[in-house]
Tab-separated table of C-alpha atoms in Angstrom:
chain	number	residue	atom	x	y	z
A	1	UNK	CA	3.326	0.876	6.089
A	2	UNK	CA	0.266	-1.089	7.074
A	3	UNK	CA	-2.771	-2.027	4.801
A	4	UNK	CA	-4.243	-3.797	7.407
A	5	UNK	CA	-6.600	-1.140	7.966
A	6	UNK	CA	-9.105	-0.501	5.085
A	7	UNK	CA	-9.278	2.836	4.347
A	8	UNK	CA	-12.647	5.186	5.240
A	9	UNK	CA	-14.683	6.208	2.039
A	10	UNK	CA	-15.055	10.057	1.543
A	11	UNK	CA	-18.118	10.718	-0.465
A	12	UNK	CA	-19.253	13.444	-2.861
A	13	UNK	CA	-21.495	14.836	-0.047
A	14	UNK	CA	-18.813	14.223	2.773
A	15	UNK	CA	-15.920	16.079	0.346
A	16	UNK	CA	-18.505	19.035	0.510
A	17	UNK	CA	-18.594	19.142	4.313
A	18	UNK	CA	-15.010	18.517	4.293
A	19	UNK	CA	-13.986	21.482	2.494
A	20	UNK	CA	-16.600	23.523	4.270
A	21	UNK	CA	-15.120	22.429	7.939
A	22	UNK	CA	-11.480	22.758	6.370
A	23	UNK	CA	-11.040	26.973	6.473
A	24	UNK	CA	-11.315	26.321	10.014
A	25	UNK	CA	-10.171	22.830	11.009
A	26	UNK	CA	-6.167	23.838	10.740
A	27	UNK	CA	-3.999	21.013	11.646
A	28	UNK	CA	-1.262	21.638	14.061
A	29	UNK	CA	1.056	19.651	12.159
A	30	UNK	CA	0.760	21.588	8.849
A	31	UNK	CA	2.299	24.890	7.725
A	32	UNK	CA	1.802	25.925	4.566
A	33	UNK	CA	1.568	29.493	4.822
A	34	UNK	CA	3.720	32.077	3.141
A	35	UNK	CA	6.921	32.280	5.143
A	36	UNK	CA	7.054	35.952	6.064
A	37	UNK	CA	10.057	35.551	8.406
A	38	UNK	CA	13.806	36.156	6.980
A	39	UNK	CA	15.905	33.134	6.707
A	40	UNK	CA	15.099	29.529	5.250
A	41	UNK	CA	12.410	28.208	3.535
A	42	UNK	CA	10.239	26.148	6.197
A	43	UNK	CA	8.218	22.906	4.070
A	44	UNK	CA	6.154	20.576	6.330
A	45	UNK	CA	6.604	16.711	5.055
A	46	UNK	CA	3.794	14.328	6.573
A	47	UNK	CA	5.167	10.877	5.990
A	48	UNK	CA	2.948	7.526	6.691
A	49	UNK	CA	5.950	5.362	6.764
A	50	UNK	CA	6.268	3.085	9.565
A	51	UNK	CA	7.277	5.224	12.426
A	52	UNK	CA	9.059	2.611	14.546
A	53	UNK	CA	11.105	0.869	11.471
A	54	UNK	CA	10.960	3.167	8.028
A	55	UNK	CA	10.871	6.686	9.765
A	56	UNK	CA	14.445	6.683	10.884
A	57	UNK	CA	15.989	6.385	7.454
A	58	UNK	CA	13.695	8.974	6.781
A	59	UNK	CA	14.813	11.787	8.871
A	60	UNK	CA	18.590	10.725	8.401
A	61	UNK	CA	17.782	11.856	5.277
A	62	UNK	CA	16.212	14.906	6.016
A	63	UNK	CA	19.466	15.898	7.820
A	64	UNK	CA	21.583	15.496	4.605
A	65	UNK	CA	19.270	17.134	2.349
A	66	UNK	CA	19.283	20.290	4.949
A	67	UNK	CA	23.225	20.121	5.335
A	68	UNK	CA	23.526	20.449	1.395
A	69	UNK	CA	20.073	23.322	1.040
A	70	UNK	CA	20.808	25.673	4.137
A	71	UNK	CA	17.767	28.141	2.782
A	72	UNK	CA	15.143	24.978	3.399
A	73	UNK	CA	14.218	24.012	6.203
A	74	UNK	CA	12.011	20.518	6.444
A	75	UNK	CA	9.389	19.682	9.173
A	76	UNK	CA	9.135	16.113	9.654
A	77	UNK	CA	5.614	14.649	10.652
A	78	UNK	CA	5.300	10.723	10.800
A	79	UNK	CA	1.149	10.349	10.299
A	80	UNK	CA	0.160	6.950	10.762
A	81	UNK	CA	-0.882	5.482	7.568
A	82	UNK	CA	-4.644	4.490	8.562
A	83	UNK	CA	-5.347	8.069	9.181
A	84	UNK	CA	-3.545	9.777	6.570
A	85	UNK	CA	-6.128	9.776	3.789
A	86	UNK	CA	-8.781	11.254	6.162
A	87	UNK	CA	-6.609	13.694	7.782
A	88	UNK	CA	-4.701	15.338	4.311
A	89	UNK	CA	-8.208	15.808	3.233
A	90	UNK	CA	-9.527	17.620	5.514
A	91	UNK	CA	-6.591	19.717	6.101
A	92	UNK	CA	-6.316	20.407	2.432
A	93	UNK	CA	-7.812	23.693	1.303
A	94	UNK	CA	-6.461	25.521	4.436
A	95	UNK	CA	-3.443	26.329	6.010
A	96	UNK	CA	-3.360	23.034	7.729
A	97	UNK	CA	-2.010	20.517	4.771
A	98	UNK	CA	1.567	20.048	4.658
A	99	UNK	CA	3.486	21.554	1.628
A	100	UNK	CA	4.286	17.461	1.258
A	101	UNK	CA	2.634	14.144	1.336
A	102	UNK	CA	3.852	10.588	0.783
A	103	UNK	CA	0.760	9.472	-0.481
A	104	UNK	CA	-0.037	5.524	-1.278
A	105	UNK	CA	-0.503	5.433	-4.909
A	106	UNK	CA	-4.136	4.927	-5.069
A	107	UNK	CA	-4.585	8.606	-3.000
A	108	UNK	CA	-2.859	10.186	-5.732
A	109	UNK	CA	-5.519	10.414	-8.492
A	110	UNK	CA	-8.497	11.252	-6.397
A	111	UNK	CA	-6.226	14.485	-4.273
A	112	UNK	CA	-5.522	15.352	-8.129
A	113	UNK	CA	-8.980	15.414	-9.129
A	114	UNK	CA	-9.722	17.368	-5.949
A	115	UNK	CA	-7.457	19.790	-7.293
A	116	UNK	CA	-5.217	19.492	-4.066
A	117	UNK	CA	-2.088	18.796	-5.535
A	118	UNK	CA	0.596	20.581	-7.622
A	119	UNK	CA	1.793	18.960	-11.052
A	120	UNK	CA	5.007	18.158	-10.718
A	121	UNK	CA	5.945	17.765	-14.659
A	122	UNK	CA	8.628	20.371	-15.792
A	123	UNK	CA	9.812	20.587	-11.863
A	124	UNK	CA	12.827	19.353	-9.936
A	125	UNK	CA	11.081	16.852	-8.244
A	126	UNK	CA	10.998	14.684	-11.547
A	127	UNK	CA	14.296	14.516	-12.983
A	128	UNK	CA	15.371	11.661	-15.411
A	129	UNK	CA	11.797	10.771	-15.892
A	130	UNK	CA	13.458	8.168	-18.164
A	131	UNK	CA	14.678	6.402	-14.564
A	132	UNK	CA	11.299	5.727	-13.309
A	133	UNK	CA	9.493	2.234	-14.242
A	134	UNK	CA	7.008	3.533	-16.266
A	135	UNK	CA	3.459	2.014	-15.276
A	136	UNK	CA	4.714	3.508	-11.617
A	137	UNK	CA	4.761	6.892	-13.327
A	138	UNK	CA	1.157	6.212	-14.799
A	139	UNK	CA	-0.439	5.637	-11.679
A	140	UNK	CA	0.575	8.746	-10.821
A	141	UNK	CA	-0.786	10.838	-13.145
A	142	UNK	CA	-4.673	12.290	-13.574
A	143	UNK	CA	-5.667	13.437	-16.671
A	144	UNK	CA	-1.946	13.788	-18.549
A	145	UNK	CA	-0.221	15.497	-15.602
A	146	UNK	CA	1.690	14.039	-13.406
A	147	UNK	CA	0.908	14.520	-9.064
A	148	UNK	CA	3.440	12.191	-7.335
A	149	UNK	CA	6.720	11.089	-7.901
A	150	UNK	CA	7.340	7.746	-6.696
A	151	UNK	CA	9.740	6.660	-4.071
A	152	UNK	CA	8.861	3.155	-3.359
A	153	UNK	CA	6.489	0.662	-4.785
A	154	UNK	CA	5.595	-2.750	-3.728
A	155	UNK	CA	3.090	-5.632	-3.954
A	156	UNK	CA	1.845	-8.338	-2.136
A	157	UNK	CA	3.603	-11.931	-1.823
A	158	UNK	CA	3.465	-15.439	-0.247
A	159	UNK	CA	6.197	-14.953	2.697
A	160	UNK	CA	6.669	-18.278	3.952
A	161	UNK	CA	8.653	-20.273	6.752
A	162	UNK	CA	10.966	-22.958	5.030
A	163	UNK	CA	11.778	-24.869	8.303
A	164	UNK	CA	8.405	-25.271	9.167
A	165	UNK	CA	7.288	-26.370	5.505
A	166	UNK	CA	10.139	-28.440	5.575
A	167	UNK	CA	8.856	-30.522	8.500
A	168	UNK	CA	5.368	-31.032	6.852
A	169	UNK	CA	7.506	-32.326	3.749
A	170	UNK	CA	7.489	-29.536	1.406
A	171	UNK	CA	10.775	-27.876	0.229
A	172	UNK	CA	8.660	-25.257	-2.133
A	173	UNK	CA	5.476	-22.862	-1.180
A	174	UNK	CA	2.379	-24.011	-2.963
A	175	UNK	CA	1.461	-22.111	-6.546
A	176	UNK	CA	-2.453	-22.286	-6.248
A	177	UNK	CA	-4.601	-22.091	-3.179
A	178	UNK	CA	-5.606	-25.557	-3.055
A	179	UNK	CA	-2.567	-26.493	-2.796
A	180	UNK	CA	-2.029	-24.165	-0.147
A	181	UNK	CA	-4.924	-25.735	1.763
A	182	UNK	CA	-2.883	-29.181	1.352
A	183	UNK	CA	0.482	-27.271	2.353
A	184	UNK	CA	-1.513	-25.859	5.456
A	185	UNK	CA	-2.941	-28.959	6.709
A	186	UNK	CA	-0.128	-30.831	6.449
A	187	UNK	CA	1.943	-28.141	8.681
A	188	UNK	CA	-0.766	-27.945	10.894
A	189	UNK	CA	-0.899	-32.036	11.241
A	190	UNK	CA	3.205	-32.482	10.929
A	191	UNK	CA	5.076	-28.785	12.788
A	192	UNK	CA	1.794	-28.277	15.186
A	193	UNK	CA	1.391	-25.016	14.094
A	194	UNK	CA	-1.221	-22.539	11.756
A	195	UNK	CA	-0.318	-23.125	8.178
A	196	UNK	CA	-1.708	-20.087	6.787
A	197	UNK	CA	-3.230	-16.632	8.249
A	198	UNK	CA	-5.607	-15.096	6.470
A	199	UNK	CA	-5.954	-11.202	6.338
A	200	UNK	CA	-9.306	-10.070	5.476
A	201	UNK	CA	-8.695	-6.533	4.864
A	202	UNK	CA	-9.775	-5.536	1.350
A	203	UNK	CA	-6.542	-5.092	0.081
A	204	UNK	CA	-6.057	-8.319	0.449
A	205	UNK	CA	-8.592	-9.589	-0.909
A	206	UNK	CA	-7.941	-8.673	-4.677
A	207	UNK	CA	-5.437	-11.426	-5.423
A	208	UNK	CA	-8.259	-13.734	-5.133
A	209	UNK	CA	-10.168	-11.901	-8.104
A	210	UNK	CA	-7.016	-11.588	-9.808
A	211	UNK	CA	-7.137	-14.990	-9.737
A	212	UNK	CA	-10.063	-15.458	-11.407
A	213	UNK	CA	-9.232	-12.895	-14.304
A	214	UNK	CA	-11.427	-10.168	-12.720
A	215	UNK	CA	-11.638	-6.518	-10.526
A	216	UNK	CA	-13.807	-4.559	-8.230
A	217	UNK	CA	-14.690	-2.843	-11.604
A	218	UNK	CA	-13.655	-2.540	-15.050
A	219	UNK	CA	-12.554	0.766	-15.653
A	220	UNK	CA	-12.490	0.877	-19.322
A	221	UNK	CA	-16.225	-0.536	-19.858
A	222	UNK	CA	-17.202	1.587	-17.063
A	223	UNK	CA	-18.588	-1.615	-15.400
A	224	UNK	CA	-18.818	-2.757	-11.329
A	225	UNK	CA	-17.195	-6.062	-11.657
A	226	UNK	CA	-17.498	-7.140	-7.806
A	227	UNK	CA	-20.570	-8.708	-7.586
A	228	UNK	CA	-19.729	-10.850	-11.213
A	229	UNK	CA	-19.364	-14.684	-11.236
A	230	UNK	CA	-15.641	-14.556	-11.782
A	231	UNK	CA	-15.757	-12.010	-8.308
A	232	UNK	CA	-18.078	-15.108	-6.069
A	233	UNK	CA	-15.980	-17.504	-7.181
A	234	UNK	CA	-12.934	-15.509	-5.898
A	235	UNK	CA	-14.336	-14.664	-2.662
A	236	UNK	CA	-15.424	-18.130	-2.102
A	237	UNK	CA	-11.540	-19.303	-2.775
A	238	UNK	CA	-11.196	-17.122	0.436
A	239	UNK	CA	-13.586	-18.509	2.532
A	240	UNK	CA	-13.018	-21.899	1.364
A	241	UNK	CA	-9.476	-21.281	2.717
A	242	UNK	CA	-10.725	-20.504	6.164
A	243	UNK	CA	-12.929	-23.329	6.724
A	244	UNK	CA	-9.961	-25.534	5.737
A	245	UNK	CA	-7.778	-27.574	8.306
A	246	UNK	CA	-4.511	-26.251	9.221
A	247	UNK	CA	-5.780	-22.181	8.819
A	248	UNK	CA	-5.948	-19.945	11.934
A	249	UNK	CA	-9.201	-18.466	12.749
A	250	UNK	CA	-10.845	-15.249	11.454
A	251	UNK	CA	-9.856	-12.576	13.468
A	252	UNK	CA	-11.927	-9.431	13.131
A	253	UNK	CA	-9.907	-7.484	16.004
A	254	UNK	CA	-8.578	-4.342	15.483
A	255	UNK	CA	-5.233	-5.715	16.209
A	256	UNK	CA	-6.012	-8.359	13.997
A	257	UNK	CA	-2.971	-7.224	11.735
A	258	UNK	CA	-0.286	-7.219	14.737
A	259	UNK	CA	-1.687	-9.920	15.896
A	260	UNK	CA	-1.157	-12.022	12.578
A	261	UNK	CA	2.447	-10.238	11.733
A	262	UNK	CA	3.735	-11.869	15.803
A	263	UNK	CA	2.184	-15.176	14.853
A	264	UNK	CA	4.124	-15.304	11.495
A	265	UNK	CA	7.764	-13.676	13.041
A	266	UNK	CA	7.642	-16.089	15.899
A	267	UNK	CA	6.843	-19.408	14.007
A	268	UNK	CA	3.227	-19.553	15.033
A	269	UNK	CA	2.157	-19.731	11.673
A	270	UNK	CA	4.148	-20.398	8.510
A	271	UNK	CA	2.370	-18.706	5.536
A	272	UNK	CA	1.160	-15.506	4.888
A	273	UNK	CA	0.182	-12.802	2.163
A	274	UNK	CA	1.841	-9.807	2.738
A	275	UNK	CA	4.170	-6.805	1.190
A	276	UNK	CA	7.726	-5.819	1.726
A	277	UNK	CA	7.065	-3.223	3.826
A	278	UNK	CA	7.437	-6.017	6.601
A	279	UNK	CA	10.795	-7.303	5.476
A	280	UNK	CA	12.442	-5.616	8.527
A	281	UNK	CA	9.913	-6.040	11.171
A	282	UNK	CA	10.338	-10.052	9.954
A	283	UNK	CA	13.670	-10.344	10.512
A	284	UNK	CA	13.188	-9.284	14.246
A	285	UNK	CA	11.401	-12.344	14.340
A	286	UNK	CA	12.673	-14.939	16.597
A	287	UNK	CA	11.689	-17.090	13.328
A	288	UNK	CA	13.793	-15.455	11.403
A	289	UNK	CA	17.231	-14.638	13.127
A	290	UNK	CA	18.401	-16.543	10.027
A	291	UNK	CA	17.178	-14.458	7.214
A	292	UNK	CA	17.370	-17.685	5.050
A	293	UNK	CA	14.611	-19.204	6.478
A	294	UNK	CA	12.052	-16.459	4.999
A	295	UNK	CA	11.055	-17.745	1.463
A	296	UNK	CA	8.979	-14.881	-0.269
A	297	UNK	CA	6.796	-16.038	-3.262
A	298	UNK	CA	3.893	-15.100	-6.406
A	299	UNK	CA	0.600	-15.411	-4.331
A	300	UNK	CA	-1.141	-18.631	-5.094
A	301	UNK	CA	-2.736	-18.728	-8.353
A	302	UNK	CA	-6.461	-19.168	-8.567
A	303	UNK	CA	-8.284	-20.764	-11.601
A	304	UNK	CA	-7.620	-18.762	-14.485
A	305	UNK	CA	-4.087	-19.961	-13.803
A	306	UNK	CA	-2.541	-16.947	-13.258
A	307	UNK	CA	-1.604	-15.463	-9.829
A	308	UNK	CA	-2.218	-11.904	-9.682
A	309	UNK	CA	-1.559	-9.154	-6.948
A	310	UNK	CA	-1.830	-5.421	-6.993
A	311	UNK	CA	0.784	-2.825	-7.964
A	312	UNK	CA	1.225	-0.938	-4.610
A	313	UNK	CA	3.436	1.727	-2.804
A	314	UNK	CA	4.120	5.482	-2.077
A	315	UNK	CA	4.559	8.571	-4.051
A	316	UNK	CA	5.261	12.001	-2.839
A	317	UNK	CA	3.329	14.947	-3.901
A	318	UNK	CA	3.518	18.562	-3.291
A	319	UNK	CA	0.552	20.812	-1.715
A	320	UNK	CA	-1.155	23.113	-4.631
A	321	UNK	CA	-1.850	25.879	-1.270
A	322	UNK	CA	1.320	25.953	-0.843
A	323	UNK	CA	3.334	29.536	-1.792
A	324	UNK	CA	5.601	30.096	-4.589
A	325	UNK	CA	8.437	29.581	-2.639
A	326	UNK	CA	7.366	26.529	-0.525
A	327	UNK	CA	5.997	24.716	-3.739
A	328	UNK	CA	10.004	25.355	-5.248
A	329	UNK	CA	11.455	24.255	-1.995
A	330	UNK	CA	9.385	21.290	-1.619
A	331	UNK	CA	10.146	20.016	-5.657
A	332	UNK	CA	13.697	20.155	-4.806
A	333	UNK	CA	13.108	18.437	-1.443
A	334	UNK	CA	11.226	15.761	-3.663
A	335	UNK	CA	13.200	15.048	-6.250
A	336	UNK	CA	16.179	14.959	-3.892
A	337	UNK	CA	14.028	12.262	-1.798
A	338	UNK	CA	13.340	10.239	-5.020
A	339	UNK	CA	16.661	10.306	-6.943
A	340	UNK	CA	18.055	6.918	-7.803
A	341	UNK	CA	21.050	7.427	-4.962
A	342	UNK	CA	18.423	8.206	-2.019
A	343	UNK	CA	16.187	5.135	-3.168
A	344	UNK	CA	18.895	2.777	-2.894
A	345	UNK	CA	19.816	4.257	0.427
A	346	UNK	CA	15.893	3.924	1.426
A	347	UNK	CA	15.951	0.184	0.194
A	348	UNK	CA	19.209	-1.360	2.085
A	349	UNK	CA	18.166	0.407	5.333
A	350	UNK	CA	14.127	-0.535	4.972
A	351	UNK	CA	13.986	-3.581	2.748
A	352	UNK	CA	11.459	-1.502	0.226
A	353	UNK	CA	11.679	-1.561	-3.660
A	354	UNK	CA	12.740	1.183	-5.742
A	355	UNK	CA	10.733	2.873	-8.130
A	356	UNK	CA	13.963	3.887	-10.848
A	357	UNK	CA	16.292	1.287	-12.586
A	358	UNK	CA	19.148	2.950	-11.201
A	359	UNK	CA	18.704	2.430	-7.557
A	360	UNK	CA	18.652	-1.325	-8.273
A	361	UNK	CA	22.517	-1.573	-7.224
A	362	UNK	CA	24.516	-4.490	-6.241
A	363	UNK	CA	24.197	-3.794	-2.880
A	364	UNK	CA	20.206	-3.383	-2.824
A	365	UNK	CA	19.266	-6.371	-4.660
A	366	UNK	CA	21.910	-8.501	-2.431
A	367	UNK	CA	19.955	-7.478	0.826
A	368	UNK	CA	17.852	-10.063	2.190
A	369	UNK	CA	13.929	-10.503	0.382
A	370	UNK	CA	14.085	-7.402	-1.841
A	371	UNK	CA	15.662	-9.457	-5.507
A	372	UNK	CA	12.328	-12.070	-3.669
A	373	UNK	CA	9.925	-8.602	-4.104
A	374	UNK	CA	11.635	-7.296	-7.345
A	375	UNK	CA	10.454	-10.898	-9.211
A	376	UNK	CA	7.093	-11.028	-7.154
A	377	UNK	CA	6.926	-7.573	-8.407
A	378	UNK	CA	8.176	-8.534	-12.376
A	379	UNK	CA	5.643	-11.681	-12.481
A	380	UNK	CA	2.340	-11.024	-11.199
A	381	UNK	CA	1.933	-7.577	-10.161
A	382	UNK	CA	-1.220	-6.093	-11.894
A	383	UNK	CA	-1.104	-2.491	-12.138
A	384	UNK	CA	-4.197	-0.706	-10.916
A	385	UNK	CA	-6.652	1.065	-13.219
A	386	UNK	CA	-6.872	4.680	-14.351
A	387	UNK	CA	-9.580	5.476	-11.888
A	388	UNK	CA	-9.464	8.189	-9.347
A	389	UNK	CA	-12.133	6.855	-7.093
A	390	UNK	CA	-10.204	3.146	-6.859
A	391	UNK	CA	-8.675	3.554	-3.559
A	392	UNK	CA	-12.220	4.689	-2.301
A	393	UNK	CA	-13.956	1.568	-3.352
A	394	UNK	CA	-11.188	-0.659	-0.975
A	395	UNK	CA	-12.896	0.941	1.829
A	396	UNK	CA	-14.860	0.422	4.630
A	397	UNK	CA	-18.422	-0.423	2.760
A	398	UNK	CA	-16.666	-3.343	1.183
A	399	UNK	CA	-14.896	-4.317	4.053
A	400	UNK	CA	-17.582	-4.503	6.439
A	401	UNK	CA	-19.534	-6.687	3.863
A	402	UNK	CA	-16.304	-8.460	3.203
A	403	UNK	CA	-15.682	-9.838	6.512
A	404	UNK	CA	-19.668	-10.934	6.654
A	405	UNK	CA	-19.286	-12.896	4.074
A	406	UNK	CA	-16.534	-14.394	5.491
A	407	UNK	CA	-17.787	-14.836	9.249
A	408	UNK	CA	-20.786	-16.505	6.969
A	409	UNK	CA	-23.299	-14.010	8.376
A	410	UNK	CA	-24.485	-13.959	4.751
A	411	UNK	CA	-23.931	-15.272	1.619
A	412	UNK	CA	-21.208	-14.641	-0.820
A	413	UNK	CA	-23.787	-13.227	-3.545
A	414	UNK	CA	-25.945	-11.255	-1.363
A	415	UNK	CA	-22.663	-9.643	0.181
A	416	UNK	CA	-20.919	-8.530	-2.818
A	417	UNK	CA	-24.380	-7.352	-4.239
A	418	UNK	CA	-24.267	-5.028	-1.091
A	419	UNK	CA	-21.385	-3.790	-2.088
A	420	UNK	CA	-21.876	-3.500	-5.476
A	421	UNK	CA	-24.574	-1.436	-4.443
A	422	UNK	CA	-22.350	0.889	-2.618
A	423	UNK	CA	-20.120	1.354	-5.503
A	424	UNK	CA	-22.800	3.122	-7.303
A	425	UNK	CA	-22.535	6.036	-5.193
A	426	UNK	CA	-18.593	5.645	-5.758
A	427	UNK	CA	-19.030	5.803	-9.690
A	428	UNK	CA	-22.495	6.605	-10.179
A	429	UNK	CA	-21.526	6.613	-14.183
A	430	UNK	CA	-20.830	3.195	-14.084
A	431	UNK	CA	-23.028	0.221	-14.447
């Protein structure tokens, strides 16, 4: 799973034309019609999971689910995860959506709301509720139903390079950003190599107004929080990290994110913000033959004190379209791919974190960086607010204005007033 890409904005007006276009835009990879054929069940499963280094566990599973439910029958899609969001909703509202998603948690609220998505409360796909980490079962629920059941979380960390930090004379990662500016120079001045990458994709860019004790917005006042004093001072953090010695260049490419992950695998670089979801690509790193040498982190706090980073990860919903009998099928194919014995399957094999207390077994919190996540994950993840439209303001209006405020083609103010502007038409009701 990549967040590397920000994810496009659909708008009232655009959800109109969407839904208009969808009777006939049928995706080839759905099929959510009634099965009128004899024989088992057919659900279609769209997973964004990483195709190359996730999707394998995936359809292992698949294959042992079918071998113990002959009558279903599952599909396997792998969507990549930049185009998922755009692509369910279009296809949603036809024929064309698959009878399952694994949705990132912030998509979960807003298909809800769009009245795309089955409640899965009362079904087999939610089974020992009492398993599941609570605030992961919040954020997916709209309105006191619940639309996704998880099946991994995550948040973001400082992943770091101890050999390299070792020759610039520090045996721990740095707990604020200016110290990570010191920590960078001196790596840059002592190994010869980048000591930090920054990614400017919007997702990364909320632990810097975590930082400072703010949001995008503040979903309980009802308040855009983005352009505030607390949210400058943030950004700034940001940019003042890029103008600093020792910090690779901006890149704005669109392989910007590969381009940062080979840099950090192969010892180009030695620190980095980024989510477990990497943990195995990592390890391929030449950097990293000796899993030991990955040291994984709390991002650096800013000056409220406090390091902060957002509650992230995947939950798996079921199509409302769907028939009768798909809908069944696919809440026993869900809560089959979410029990605590499939999770800790998922986690040795992809280095994810389970979402239920059960799957933390011996075995998954001895594999390499996941017991790292799990106290990232206990210490300064921040779960997101009760807000449908949350995911949509991480998208491309504020990263476009993000990364010009960064190149310093304007100024931090004028940018995030931009944006703030933008927002508006996000949550008109807000102020």
């Amino acid at each position: 799973m990549r967040r590397g890409i920000p994810r496009r904005v659909v708008t009232a007006t655009a959800l109109v034309a969407t839904l208009a276009l969808a009777a006939t835009a049928c995706g080839d990879d759905g099929d959510s019609g009634d099965d009128k054929a004899s024989g088992p069940v057919t659900i279609t499963w769209w997973d964004t999971s990483n195709a190359t280094n996730e999707a394998p566990t995936y359809k292992a599973l698949i294959e042992e689910f079918q071998t113990a439910n002959p009558n279903i029958k599952v599909k396997y899609v792998n969507v990549p995860f930049d185009q998922a969001q755009d692509k369910f909703q279009t296809a949603a509202g036809s024929k064309g959506a698959p009878d399952v998603l694994r949705a990132e948690v912030g998509w979960t609220p807003g298909f809800a709301k769009s009245q795309f998505l089955a409640p899965l409360d009362g079904t087999a796909a939610l089974d020992k509720q009492d398993d599941i980490t609570p605030s992961l079962l919040k954020q997916a629920q709209y309105e006191g139903k619940t639309y996704g059941a998880p099946i991994v979380t995550d948040t973001l960390g400082l992943m770091w390079n101890k050999e390299l930090l070792k020759k610039a004379g520090h045996d721990a990662p740095p707990t604020t950003w200016d110290e990570l500016k010191q920590v960078a120079k001196d790596v840059k001045s002592k190994a010869g190599v980048d000591g930090f990458w920054l990614n400017n994709a919007t997702y990364y860019e909320l632990p810097f107004l975590y930082g400072e004790g703010t949001d995008m917005v503040d979903a309980a006042g009802k308040k855009i929080t983005i352009n505030s004093p607390e949210a400058v001072k943030g950004v700034d953090v940001s940019k003042d990290i890029l103008a600093s010695d020792g910090v690779a260049k901006l890149d704005v490419t669109a392989d910007a994110y590969a381009h940062m992950m080979d840099a950090f695998n192969n010892g180009k670089v030695a620190m980095i913000v980024q989510g477990p979801w990497e943990l195995t690509n990592v390890f391929k790193g030449a950097a990293f033959a000796d899993k030991a040498n990955l040291g994984v982190a709390n991002v650096p706090a800013g000056s409220s004190g406090k390091s902060g980073a957002p509650t992230g990860g995947h939950n798996l919903s079921v199509y409302a379209g769907s028939s009768k009998e798909k809908q069944e099928a696919a809440f026993k194919f869900v809560g089959f791919m979410t029990s605590g014995e499939t999770q800790a399957k998922i986690a040795v094999k992809n280095g994810t974190l389970p979402t239920r207390t059960s799957a933390y077994t011996a075995e998954v919190t001895a594999t390499p960086g996941v017991a790292d996540f799990q106290k990232v994950l206990a210490e300064s993840a921040q779960p997101r607010p009760e807000l449908a439209e949350y995911s949509s303001l991480l998208g491309d209006d504020f990263g476009q204005n993000l990364t010009k405020i960064l190149q310093g083609k304007t100024s931090t103010q004028d940018g995030l007033n931009t944006i703030a502007e933008k927002f508006k038409k996000l949550v008109p009701d807000f102020s």
